[in-house]
Coordinates of C-alpha atoms in Angstrom, one line a residue:
M1288 CA 94.9 36.3 219.1
Q1289 CA 91.8 38.3 219.7
A1290 CA 93.7 41.5 220.1
F1291 CA 95.6 40.7 216.9
A1292 CA 92.4 40.1 215.1
V1293 CA 91.0 43.4 216.3
S1294 CA 94.2 45.2 215.2
Q1295 CA 93.9 43.6 211.8
R1296 CA 90.3 44.6 211.4
I1297 CA 91.2 48.2 212.4
R1298 CA 94.1 48.3 209.9
S1299 CA 91.8 46.9 207.2
S1300 CA 89.2 49.6 208.0
T1301 CA 91.8 52.3 207.9
L1302 CA 93.1 51.0 204.6
Q1303 CA 89.6 51.1 203.2
I1304 CA 89.1 54.7 204.4
V1305 CA 92.4 55.8 202.7
L1306 CA 91.7 53.9 199.5
T1307 CA 88.2 55.4 199.4
L1308 CA 89.6 58.9 199.8
V1309 CA 92.3 58.4 197.1
T1310 CA 89.7 56.9 194.7
S1311 CA 87.4 59.8 195.3
I1312 CA 90.2 62.3 194.6
S1313 CA 91.1 60.4 191.4
L1314 CA 87.5 60.3 190.2
S1315 CA 86.9 64.0 190.8
Q1316 CA 90.1 64.8 188.8
A1317 CA 88.9 62.6 185.9
V1318 CA 85.3 64.0 185.6
P1319 CA 85.0 66.3 182.5
T1320 CA 83.4 69.7 183.1
N1321 CA 81.4 69.8 179.9
V1322 CA 79.1 66.7 180.5
Q1323 CA 75.4 67.5 179.8
S1324 CA 73.1 66.0 182.4
E1325 CA 69.7 66.5 184.0
I1326 CA 70.8 65.6 187.6
Y1327 CA 73.2 67.5 189.8
R1328 CA 74.8 67.2 193.2
Y1329 CA 73.6 69.8 195.6
N1330 CA 77.2 70.8 196.4
E1331 CA 78.6 71.0 192.9
V1332 CA 78.0 72.9 189.7
D1333 CA 78.9 70.0 187.4
P1334 CA 76.3 67.3 186.6
I1335 CA 76.5 63.8 187.7
P1336 CA 78.4 61.6 185.2
G1337 CA 76.2 58.8 183.7
T1338 CA 72.9 60.7 183.9
E1339 CA 73.1 62.2 180.4
G1340 CA 69.6 62.6 178.9
I1341 CA 67.8 61.3 182.0
D1342 CA 64.9 63.3 183.3
A1343 CA 64.3 62.8 187.1
G1344 CA 60.6 62.4 187.2
P1345 CA 57.7 59.8 187.2
D1346 CA 58.8 56.4 186.0
A1347 CA 62.4 57.5 185.6
N1348 CA 64.9 54.7 185.2
L1349 CA 67.7 55.5 187.6
R1350 CA 68.8 51.9 188.3
G1351 CA 72.4 51.2 189.4
L1352 CA 73.6 54.8 189.2
Q1353 CA 76.1 56.6 191.4
L1354 CA 73.7 59.3 192.7
G1355 CA 75.5 60.2 195.9
Y1356 CA 74.4 63.7 197.1
A1357 CA 72.1 64.1 194.1
W1358 CA 69.7 67.1 194.2
L1359 CA 66.3 65.6 193.8
R1360 CA 64.4 68.0 196.0
S1361 CA 60.7 68.8 195.4
T1362 CA 60.5 66.2 192.4
N1363 CA 57.7 64.0 191.5
L1364 CA 59.5 60.6 191.5
T1365 CA 56.3 58.4 191.5
R1366 CA 57.3 54.9 190.4
A1367 CA 61.0 56.0 189.8
D1368 CA 63.4 53.1 189.8
F1369 CA 66.4 53.5 192.1
T1370 CA 67.2 49.7 192.3
G1371 CA 70.8 49.1 193.3
S1372 CA 71.7 52.8 193.1
T1373 CA 74.0 54.6 195.5
L1374 CA 72.0 57.4 197.1
T1375 CA 74.4 58.4 199.9
G1376 CA 73.6 62.0 200.9
A1377 CA 71.0 62.3 198.2
V1378 CA 68.3 65.1 198.8
F1379 CA 64.7 63.9 198.4
S1380 CA 63.1 66.4 200.6
F1381 CA 59.5 67.5 199.7
S1382 CA 59.5 65.0 196.9
R1383 CA 56.7 62.5 196.0
L1384 CA 58.0 58.9 196.3
T1385 CA 54.9 56.9 195.8
D1386 CA 55.7 53.4 194.5
A1387 CA 59.3 54.3 193.9
S1388 CA 61.7 51.4 194.1
F1389 CA 64.7 51.5 196.5
V1390 CA 65.5 47.8 196.4
N1391 CA 69.2 47.3 197.2
A1392 CA 69.8 51.0 197.2
R1393 CA 72.3 52.6 199.6
I1394 CA 70.6 55.5 201.4
N1395 CA 72.8 56.3 204.4
G1396 CA 72.9 60.1 204.8
A1397 CA 70.0 60.6 202.4
N1398 CA 67.4 63.3 203.1
F1399 CA 63.8 62.2 203.1
W1400 CA 62.6 65.3 204.9
N1401 CA 58.8 65.8 204.5
T1402 CA 58.5 63.4 201.5
T1403 CA 55.2 61.9 200.6
G1404 CA 54.6 58.3 199.7
F1405 CA 57.8 56.9 201.4
T1406 CA 56.9 53.7 203.2
A1407 CA 58.4 51.3 205.7
E1408 CA 58.5 48.6 203.0
Q1409 CA 60.6 50.9 200.7
L1410 CA 63.0 51.5 203.6
Y1411 CA 63.2 47.8 204.5
S1412 CA 64.1 46.9 200.9
T1413 CA 67.3 49.0 200.9
T1414 CA 70.7 47.6 201.3
S1415 CA 71.4 50.2 204.0
Y1416 CA 68.5 48.9 206.1
Q1417 CA 69.4 45.3 205.6
Q1418 CA 73.0 46.1 206.7
N1419 CA 71.7 48.1 209.7
D1420 CA 73.3 51.2 208.4
L1421 CA 70.9 54.2 208.5
R1422 CA 73.5 56.7 209.6
G1423 CA 72.6 60.2 208.9
V1424 CA 69.3 59.5 207.2
S1425 CA 66.8 62.4 207.7
F1426 CA 63.2 61.1 208.3
G1427 CA 61.5 64.2 209.7
P1428 CA 58.7 65.0 209.8
I1429 CA 57.4 61.7 208.3
D1430 CA 54.9 59.4 210.1
L1431 CA 57.1 56.5 211.3
A1432 CA 54.6 55.1 213.7
G1433 CA 55.2 51.4 214.2
W1434 CA 58.2 51.3 211.9
D1435 CA 61.0 48.8 212.9
F1436 CA 64.4 50.3 213.7
H1437 CA 65.5 47.4 215.8
A1438 CA 69.3 47.2 215.9
Q1439 CA 69.8 49.9 213.3
D1440 CA 72.7 52.2 213.2
L1441 CA 70.8 55.6 213.5
R1442 CA 73.8 57.7 214.5
G1443 CA 73.3 61.2 213.2
A1444 CA 69.8 60.4 211.8
N1445 CA 67.2 63.1 212.0
M1446 CA 63.7 62.5 213.2
H1447 CA 62.8 66.1 214.0
R1448 CA 59.0 66.3 214.4
A1449 CA 58.6 62.7 213.1
V1450 CA 55.8 60.5 214.5
V1451 CA 57.5 57.6 216.3
T1452 CA 54.5 56.2 218.2
N1453 CA 55.2 52.5 218.9
S1454 CA 58.3 52.5 216.7
D1455 CA 60.8 49.9 217.7
F1456 CA 64.3 51.3 218.6
T1457 CA 65.5 48.3 220.6
D1458 CA 69.3 48.0 220.5
A1459 CA 69.6 50.9 218.0
L1460 CA 72.6 53.1 218.0
I1461 CA 71.4 56.8 218.3
E1462 CA 74.4 58.9 219.1
G1463 CA 74.1 62.2 217.4
M1464 CA 70.5 61.7 216.6
V1465 CA 68.1 64.6 216.2
I1466 CA 64.9 63.7 218.0
N1467 CA 63.6 67.1 219.1
E1468 CA 59.9 67.4 218.9
A1469 CA 59.5 63.8 217.9
V1470 CA 55.9 62.8 218.5
G1471 CA 55.1 59.8 220.6
L1472 CA 58.7 59.1 221.8
T1473 CA 58.6 57.5 225.3
R1474 CA 61.3 56.9 227.9
E1475 CA 60.9 53.2 227.3
Q1476 CA 61.8 53.5 223.7
F1477 CA 64.7 55.6 224.6
Y1478 CA 65.9 53.2 227.3
S1479 CA 65.7 50.3 224.9
T1480 CA 68.4 51.6 222.6
A1481 CA 71.9 50.2 222.5
S1482 CA 73.4 53.7 223.0
Y1483 CA 71.4 54.1 226.3
K1484 CA 72.4 50.7 227.5
N1485 CA 76.0 51.4 226.6
K1486 CA 75.8 54.9 228.2
T1487 CA 76.9 56.6 225.0
L1488 CA 74.4 59.3 224.1
R1489 CA 76.8 61.9 222.8
Y1490 CA 75.5 64.6 220.4
I1491 CA 71.9 63.7 221.0
D1492 CA 69.6 66.7 220.0
F1493 CA 66.5 66.9 222.3
V1494 CA 66.1 70.7 222.2
T1495 CA 62.4 71.3 222.6
D1496 CA 59.8 72.0 225.2
K1497 CA 59.4 68.2 225.6
N1498 CA 58.7 66.9 229.0
L1499 CA 61.7 64.7 230.2
A1500 CA 60.7 65.1 233.8
E1501 CA 62.1 62.2 235.9
W1502 CA 63.9 60.6 233.0
Q1503 CA 67.0 58.6 234.1
F1504 CA 70.4 59.6 232.7
V1505 CA 72.6 58.1 235.4
E1506 CA 76.2 57.8 234.3
Q1507 CA 75.2 58.5 230.7
D1508 CA 77.8 60.3 228.4
L1509 CA 75.7 63.2 227.0
S1510 CA 78.8 65.2 225.9
F1511 CA 77.8 67.8 223.2
S1512 CA 74.1 66.9 223.5
H1513 CA 71.4 69.6 223.2
L1514 CA 68.8 69.5 226.0
G1515 CA 68.0 73.2 226.0
I1516 CA 64.4 74.3 226.8
T1517 CA 63.4 70.8 227.9
D1518 CA 61.6 70.1 231.1
L1519 CA 64.1 68.1 233.2
T1520 CA 62.3 68.4 236.5
R1521 CA 63.5 65.7 238.8
A1522 CA 65.6 64.1 236.0
N1523 CA 68.5 62.2 237.3
F1524 CA 72.0 63.0 235.9
T1525 CA 74.0 61.3 238.7
G1526 CA 77.5 60.6 237.5
A1527 CA 76.6 61.7 233.9
T1528 CA 79.1 63.4 231.6
L1529 CA 77.6 66.7 230.5
S1530 CA 80.7 68.1 228.9
H1531 CA 79.7 70.9 226.5
T1532 CA 76.0 69.8 226.9
R1533 CA 73.6 72.6 226.1
L1534 CA 71.1 73.0 228.9
G1535 CA 70.3 76.6 228.3
G1536 CA 66.8 77.6 229.3
A1537 CA 65.9 74.1 230.5
T1538 CA 63.7 73.6 233.6
L1539 CA 66.0 72.1 236.3
T1540 CA 63.8 72.0 239.3
D1541 CA 65.0 69.3 241.7
T1542 CA 67.2 67.9 238.9
N1543 CA 69.9 65.6 240.3
F1544 CA 73.5 66.5 239.2
R1545 CA 75.4 64.7 241.9
S1546 CA 78.9 63.8 240.7
A1547 CA 78.1 65.0 237.2
I1548 CA 80.8 66.4 234.9
I1549 CA 79.6 69.8 233.7
S1550 CA 82.8 71.4 232.2
G1551 CA 81.8 73.3 229.1
A1552 CA 78.1 73.0 229.8
D1553 CA 75.6 75.7 228.8
L1554 CA 73.7 76.6 231.9
S1555 CA 72.5 80.0 230.7
S1556 CA 69.1 81.2 231.8
T1557 CA 68.5 78.2 234.1
V1558 CA 68.5 79.8 237.6
R1559 CA 65.0 81.3 237.0
K1560 CA 63.9 77.8 236.0
G1561 CA 65.1 76.0 239.1
F1562 CA 68.8 75.7 239.0
T1563 CA 70.3 76.3 242.4
P1564 CA 73.8 76.7 243.9
A1565 CA 73.2 73.4 245.8
Q1566 CA 72.9 71.6 242.5
L1567 CA 76.1 73.2 241.2
Y1568 CA 78.0 72.4 244.3
E1569 CA 77.1 68.7 244.2
T1570 CA 78.7 68.3 240.7
A1571 CA 82.0 66.5 240.2
S1572 CA 83.2 69.5 238.2
Y1573 CA 82.6 72.0 241.1
Q1574 CA 84.1 69.6 243.7
Q1575 CA 87.2 69.2 241.4
R1576 CA 87.3 73.0 241.0
D1577 CA 86.9 72.6 237.2
L1578 CA 84.2 74.8 235.7
R1579 CA 86.1 75.7 232.6
D1580 CA 84.0 76.8 229.6
V1581 CA 80.7 76.8 231.5
D1582 CA 78.2 79.3 230.3
F1583 CA 76.4 81.0 233.3
S1584 CA 75.0 83.8 231.2
F1585 CA 71.7 85.6 232.0
N1586 CA 71.5 84.2 235.5
D1587 CA 71.2 85.7 239.0
L1588 CA 74.2 84.3 240.7
G1589 CA 74.1 86.7 243.7
G1590 CA 75.8 85.2 246.7
W1591 CA 77.0 82.0 244.9
S1592 CA 80.5 80.8 245.8
L1593 CA 82.9 80.3 242.9
S1594 CA 86.0 80.7 245.0
G1595 CA 89.0 78.6 244.0
Q1596 CA 87.3 77.5 240.8
D1597 CA 88.9 77.2 237.4
L1598 CA 86.7 79.5 235.4
K1599 CA 88.8 79.8 232.3
N1600 CA 86.6 80.6 229.3
A1601 CA 83.5 80.7 231.5
S1602 CA 80.8 83.1 230.5
F1603 CA 78.8 85.4 232.9
R1604 CA 77.3 87.7 230.2
Y1605 CA 74.5 89.9 231.6
S1606 CA 74.6 88.0 234.9
D1607 CA 73.9 89.5 238.3
L1608 CA 77.0 88.9 240.3
S1609 CA 76.1 90.8 243.5
N1610 CA 78.2 89.4 246.3
T1611 CA 79.3 86.4 244.2
E1612 CA 82.5 85.1 245.6
F1613 CA 85.5 84.8 243.2
L1614 CA 88.3 84.5 245.8
D1615 CA 91.3 82.8 244.2
A1616 CA 89.4 81.8 241.0
D1617 CA 91.1 81.6 237.6
I1618 CA 89.2 83.9 235.3
S1619 CA 91.5 84.1 232.3
H1620 CA 89.5 84.4 229.1
A1621 CA 86.3 84.6 231.0
D1622 CA 83.4 86.7 229.6
F1623 CA 81.9 89.2 232.0
S1624 CA 80.4 91.5 229.4
R1625 CA 77.5 93.6 230.7
S1626 CA 77.6 91.9 234.1
N1627 CA 77.9 93.9 237.3
I1628 CA 81.2 92.4 238.5
T1629 CA 83.2 94.9 240.6
A1630 CA 86.8 95.8 240.9
D1631 CA 87.0 94.2 244.3
Q1632 CA 85.7 90.9 243.0
L1633 CA 88.3 91.0 240.1
A1634 CA 91.1 91.9 242.5
S1635 CA 90.2 88.9 244.7
T1636 CA 90.9 86.4 241.9
A1637 CA 94.0 84.3 241.5
S1638 CA 94.3 85.6 238.0
Y1639 CA 94.6 89.2 239.2
Q1640 CA 97.0 88.3 241.9
R1641 CA 99.4 86.6 239.5
L1642 CA 99.0 89.5 237.1
D1643 CA 97.4 87.4 234.4
L1644 CA 94.0 88.6 233.1
H1645 CA 94.6 87.7 229.5
G1646 CA 91.5 87.2 227.3
L1647 CA 89.2 88.8 229.9
N1648 CA 86.1 90.4 228.4
L1649 CA 84.8 93.4 230.4
T1650 CA 82.7 95.0 227.7
G1651 CA 80.2 97.4 229.2
V1652 CA 81.5 96.9 232.8
T1653 CA 81.9 99.9 235.0
L1654 CA 85.4 100.1 236.5
N1655 CA 86.1 103.3 238.3
D1656 CA 89.5 104.1 239.8
F1657 CA 90.7 100.6 239.0
D1658 CA 94.3 99.6 238.9
F1659 CA 95.4 97.3 236.0
H1660 CA 99.0 98.2 236.1
L1661 CA 101.4 95.4 235.4
Q1662 CA 98.6 93.1 234.4
N1663 CA 98.8 90.8 231.4
L1664 CA 95.7 91.9 229.4
T1665 CA 96.5 90.3 226.1
N1666 CA 93.4 89.9 224.0
A1667 CA 91.3 91.5 226.7
V1668 CA 88.2 93.6 225.8
F1669 CA 87.0 96.7 227.4
G1670 CA 84.4 99.4 226.5
Y1671 CA 81.6 99.0 224.1
T1672 CA 80.8 97.1 220.9
P1673 CA 78.7 98.4 218.0
T1674 CA 75.6 96.5 219.3
D1675 CA 75.9 98.2 222.6
C1676 CA 75.7 101.7 221.2
C1677 CA 72.2 102.4 222.4
E1678 CA 72.6 100.9 225.9
E1679 CA 73.8 102.8 229.0
S1680 CA 77.5 103.6 228.8
P1681 CA 79.9 101.9 231.2
D1682 CA 81.8 104.4 233.4
I1683 CA 85.5 103.7 233.1
R1684 CA 87.6 106.6 234.4
N1685 CA 90.8 107.1 236.4
V1686 CA 91.9 103.7 235.2
S1687 CA 95.6 102.8 235.2
F1688 CA 97.0 100.5 232.6
A1689 CA 100.6 101.6 233.4
N1690 CA 103.1 98.9 232.4
A1691 CA 100.3 96.6 231.4
K1692 CA 100.5 94.2 228.5
L1693 CA 97.6 95.1 226.2
N1694 CA 98.7 93.1 223.2
N1695 CA 95.8 92.7 220.8
A1696 CA 93.4 94.1 223.4
R1697 CA 90.4 96.1 222.3
L1698 CA 89.7 99.4 224.1
E1699 CA 87.2 100.9 221.7
E1700 CA 84.2 103.2 221.9
F1701 CA 81.0 103.1 219.9
R1702 CA 78.5 105.5 221.3
S1703 CA 75.6 107.7 220.2
A1704 CA 75.9 111.5 220.3
D1705 CA 74.1 111.8 223.6
Q1706 CA 76.3 109.4 225.5
Q1707 CA 79.1 110.6 227.7
D1708 CA 82.6 109.4 227.2
G1709 CA 83.2 106.0 228.8
F1710 CA 87.0 106.2 229.1
R1711 CA 88.3 109.2 231.0
T1712 CA 91.7 109.8 232.5
V1713 CA 93.3 106.6 231.3
D1714 CA 97.0 106.0 232.1
F1715 CA 99.0 104.0 229.4
S1716 CA 102.4 104.9 230.8
G1717 CA 104.8 102.1 229.9
A1718 CA 102.0 99.9 228.4
D1719 CA 102.6 97.6 225.5
L1720 CA 99.9 98.4 222.9
S1721 CA 101.2 96.0 220.2
S1722 CA 98.3 95.0 218.0
A1723 CA 95.8 96.7 220.3
H1724 CA 92.7 98.6 219.0
V1725 CA 92.5 101.9 220.9
G1726 CA 89.5 104.2 220.6
D1727 CA 88.9 108.0 220.5
F1728 CA 89.7 108.3 224.2
A1729 CA 93.4 107.8 223.3
R1730 CA 93.5 111.5 222.4
D1731 CA 93.2 112.5 226.1
A1732 CA 95.1 109.5 227.6
K1733 CA 98.4 109.6 229.3
F1734 CA 101.4 108.0 227.5
S1735 CA 105.1 107.8 228.1
A1736 CA 108.3 107.2 226.1
D1737 CA 108.1 103.6 227.3
T1738 CA 104.6 103.1 225.8
T1739 CA 105.1 100.8 222.8
Y1740 CA 103.1 99.9 219.7
N1741 CA 103.7 97.8 216.6
Q1742 CA 102.7 97.7 212.9
W1743 CA 99.2 96.3 213.8
T1744 CA 98.2 98.8 216.5
R1745 CA 95.1 100.7 215.6
F1746 CA 94.8 104.3 216.8
P1747 CA 91.8 106.7 216.1
P1748 CA 92.0 108.7 212.8
G1749 CA 94.4 111.6 213.1
F1750 CA 96.2 110.2 216.2
D1751 CA 100.0 110.5 215.7
P1752 CA 101.8 108.1 218.1
V1753 CA 105.2 109.5 217.2
A1754 CA 104.1 113.0 218.0
R1755 CA 102.8 111.7 221.4
G1756 CA 106.1 110.2 222.1
L1757 CA 105.2 106.5 221.8
R1758 CA 107.9 104.0 220.8
F1759 CA 107.5 101.7 217.7
V1760 CA 108.6 98.1 218.0
R1761 CA 108.0 95.9 215.0
S1762 CA 106.6 92.4 215.8
A1763 CA 107.9 89.3 214.0
D1764 CA 105.8 87.7 211.3
G1765 CA 103.2 85.4 212.7
D1766 CA 103.2 87.1 216.1
F1767 CA 99.7 88.4 215.6
D1768 CA 99.2 89.5 219.2
G1769 CA 102.6 91.2 219.4
D1770 CA 103.6 89.6 222.6
G1771 CA 107.1 88.7 221.3
Q1772 CA 106.3 85.0 221.0
V1773 CA 105.0 83.0 218.1
L1774 CA 102.7 80.5 219.9
N1775 CA 99.4 78.6 219.8
D1776 CA 97.5 81.8 220.6
D1777 CA 98.7 83.3 217.3
L1778 CA 97.8 80.1 215.4
Q1779 CA 94.3 80.1 216.9
A1780 CA 93.9 83.7 216.0
L1781 CA 94.8 82.9 212.5
I1782 CA 92.4 80.0 212.4
D1783 CA 89.6 82.2 213.7
H1784 CA 90.2 84.8 211.0
R1785 CA 90.0 82.5 208.1
G1786 CA 87.6 83.9 205.5
S1787 CA 88.1 87.5 206.9
S1788 CA 89.3 90.5 205.0
D1789 CA 92.0 91.3 207.7
L1790 CA 95.2 90.8 205.6
K1791 CA 97.2 90.9 208.8
Y1792 CA 96.6 87.2 208.8
D1793 CA 97.5 86.7 205.1
V1794 CA 100.7 84.7 205.7
D1795 CA 101.2 83.5 202.2
R1796 CA 100.6 87.0 200.7
N1797 CA 97.9 86.0 198.2
E1798 CA 95.4 88.5 199.5
I1799 CA 93.1 85.7 200.8
V1800 CA 93.0 84.5 204.4
D1801 CA 92.3 80.8 204.3
H1802 CA 93.6 77.5 205.5
S1803 CA 96.6 77.7 203.2
D1804 CA 97.8 80.6 205.5
V1805 CA 97.5 78.2 208.5
V1806 CA 99.7 75.6 206.7
A1807 CA 102.1 78.4 205.8
W1808 CA 102.3 79.6 209.4
I1809 CA 103.1 76.1 210.5
T1810 CA 105.8 75.4 207.9
D1811 CA 107.3 78.7 206.9
I1812 CA 107.0 80.7 210.1
K1813 CA 107.1 78.1 212.9
H1814 CA 109.2 75.8 210.8
T1815 CA 107.5 72.6 211.9
Q1816 CA 105.1 70.0 210.5
V1817 CA 101.4 69.8 210.0
G1818 CA 100.2 67.7 212.9
D1819 CA 102.6 69.3 215.4
V1820 CA 99.9 70.3 217.9
N1821 CA 102.3 71.1 220.8
L1822 CA 104.6 73.2 218.5
D1823 CA 107.8 71.5 219.7
G1824 CA 109.1 71.3 216.2
R1825 CA 108.2 67.7 215.5
F1826 CA 105.1 65.7 214.5
D1827 CA 105.3 62.5 216.6
E1828 CA 103.6 60.4 219.2
L1829 CA 103.5 63.2 221.7
D1830 CA 101.2 65.1 219.3
L1831 CA 99.0 62.1 218.9
M1832 CA 98.7 61.7 222.6
V1833 CA 97.6 65.3 223.0
V1834 CA 94.8 64.9 220.5
L1835 CA 93.9 61.5 222.0
Q1836 CA 93.5 63.0 225.5
I1837 CA 91.4 65.8 224.1
G1838 CA 89.2 63.2 222.6
M1839 CA 87.6 65.0 219.6
Y1840 CA 88.3 62.2 217.0
E1841 CA 85.2 61.1 215.3
P1842 CA 85.6 58.6 212.4
D1843 CA 82.0 59.2 211.6
R1844 CA 80.7 62.7 210.6
Y1845 CA 77.1 61.6 211.2
Y1846 CA 77.6 62.3 214.9
L1847 CA 78.2 65.9 214.4
S1848 CA 75.7 68.7 213.6
Q1849 CA 78.4 71.3 213.5
P1850 CA 82.2 71.6 213.5
N1851 CA 83.7 70.8 216.8
A1852 CA 87.5 70.7 216.5
D1853 CA 90.4 73.1 216.1
W1854 CA 94.2 72.7 215.4
E1855 CA 95.1 71.5 218.9
S1856 CA 92.3 68.9 218.9
G1857 CA 93.2 67.5 215.5
D1858 CA 91.6 69.6 212.8
W1859 CA 94.6 69.8 210.5
N1860 CA 92.9 70.1 207.2
G1861 CA 90.7 73.1 208.2
D1862 CA 87.2 71.6 207.9
G1863 CA 86.3 71.9 211.6
Y1864 CA 86.4 68.2 212.3
F1865 CA 89.0 65.7 213.5
D1866 CA 88.6 62.5 211.4
A1867 CA 90.5 60.3 209.0
G1868 CA 90.9 63.1 206.6
D1869 CA 93.1 65.0 209.0
L1870 CA 95.3 61.9 209.6
V1871 CA 95.8 61.5 205.8
F1872 CA 96.4 65.2 205.4
A1873 CA 99.1 65.2 208.0
F1874 CA 100.8 61.9 207.3
A1875 CA 100.8 62.4 203.5
R1876 CA 103.0 65.4 203.9
G1877 CA 105.8 63.2 205.1
G1878 CA 106.6 65.0 208.3
Y1879 CA 105.8 62.3 210.9
R1880 CA 108.8 61.7 213.2
Q1881 CA 110.9 64.0 210.9
P1882 CA 113.0 67.0 212.2
A1883 CA 111.6 70.4 211.5
R1884 CA 111.1 71.0 207.7
A1885 CA 113.4 68.0 206.9
A1886 CA 110.9 65.9 205.0
H1887 CA 109.1 67.0 201.9
T1888 CA 108.7 63.6 200.2
V1889 CA 105.7 61.5 200.7
P1890 CA 106.5 58.2 202.5
E1891 CA 105.6 54.8 201.2
P1892 CA 101.8 54.2 201.6
T1893 CA 102.5 51.1 203.8
G1894 CA 104.3 53.3 206.4
V1895 CA 101.5 55.8 206.4
L1896 CA 98.9 53.2 206.8
L1897 CA 100.8 51.5 209.6
C1898 CA 101.0 54.8 211.5
L1899 CA 97.3 55.4 210.9
G1900 CA 96.3 51.9 211.8
G1901 CA 98.4 52.0 215.0
W1902 CA 97.1 55.3 216.1
M1903 CA 93.4 54.3 215.4
H1904 CA 94.0 51.0 217.3
V1905 CA 95.2 53.0 220.3
W1906 CA 92.2 55.3 220.0
S1907 CA 89.8 52.4 219.6
L1908 CA 91.2 50.7 222.7
R1909 CA 90.8 53.9 224.7
R1910 CA 87.2 54.4 223.6
S1911 CA 86.5 50.7 224.4
T1912 CA 88.1 51.0 227.8
T1913 CA 86.2 54.2 228.6
R1914 CA 82.9 52.6 227.7
H1915 CA 83.7 49.5 229.7
A1916 CA 84.5 51.6 232.7
L1917 CA 81.1 53.4 232.3
T1918 CA 79.1 50.2 232.2
A1919 CA 81.1 48.2 234.8

């Protein structure tokens, strides 16, 4: 019965979300564009309906109004009356709020940054406070000393530079909260929160020079949190989840990372501040050979052992890799730009041995007499970029790319007049240059009749591939890297180029590259449904399981300071997040459990809601189980 009740509550919550979205859409369509008003929303050009003739100023009567996202910045609102008004997301920053009334007002998401006259009593009088819902409210840098936030939902709230001396955070939810440079914050206050007790501190922003030495983070989930620049000397992260946590520049002397998960973590510029190979080796991620997406940039890693590690998408930019061991490591999509990695180190990797170096970034790396023949170098980068033009040129000569796959690779030169050529005596015999960008050195390179290019290959001005004997092979629509397959890599490339002027990605041919091109790629080129993340031609339970396992679903935007999802992790409507809006966007198109392109009608709302409710129920149970495991 209890499980049934939970399921019913989740379905009710889902229904409320959908109805709210539908109502919002209906209201937005009904608003006339010629209404005269004094108050505007910060993200719209039209005035707020119902505020005609109202001047936002001292003694203004703004009772009972829908003022969500109203722009009231730098305004004297002394004695203004907001009783019973909806102020969700309203901007009051730098305004004077002396004796203003907020009785029974809803203020979640409102911005009170650097206001004057805003008091604890005003806050306590709001409906949001009384319902323990202060999500996303910005309080910095207000003096909040002694204020009572007991049991409040402060997820995504901002207290940057606020004074919180003796403030009560007991049992408060603080996931996603910005508390960098908060004055007077103690470890006792931090430990008293419900989020700390439940070991759920995701998206916390602590970035500052704050001293967190010896703080205890044992088994805490700090995924996507920002702890950069902080002093974490002797802090304890035993068993913690630091996935995609930003620790760049932090002091890590004697910090305990035993059994911690660090995949995706930012560890840039930490070696000079105490981070050692022994600390890396004791992490769960290292022991499980999973260092994917870890940022090791700007570090001296000389002599460290990374043999056998999964280093996909890891970054070693500007790092000293003298005698670093990469034996049998997977380095696809890794970034070695401006590092001193050698040809011998590359040749020792598992990626090189299986002829798969796709996505590798070797910008500015010296590679003399190196053999890349037969390698898959799709999306790889060599040479220089415009920002490197005044640095010492890499020396890349006598390099063989014979029979290599250089699809969508960049082999370009940007150098000043006094720099010598970086690429010399390069062999492209039999190479696939489809969609590649090839620099001026191509004029002196070696080609053969088996060297191929496509409609998107870029050669230097005046270079005639036909005259040089190259063979043209047209790539299929949507195959942006020209590898002969229309896959996820092509979809991600399209997503990454939204907003660009590169009409190569203009799938719907309207001369604009935006999310409509993504939908067109899915439906018109791949002939499948929105929501089909594994691109098997159907949108079904398998796709929901994929996004479930990736775990980027956040029903509450207040957690997130910036977009964090892509197509594969559930961002189907193109806003950078995976939330209820994506589920509605996908289900409303009628493609769930339908054959490819078979459904174009919207299903009955009940069916959609059942799907949504069932999926969110599974997700909720998973999150609950995960948290229980952490606290057990």
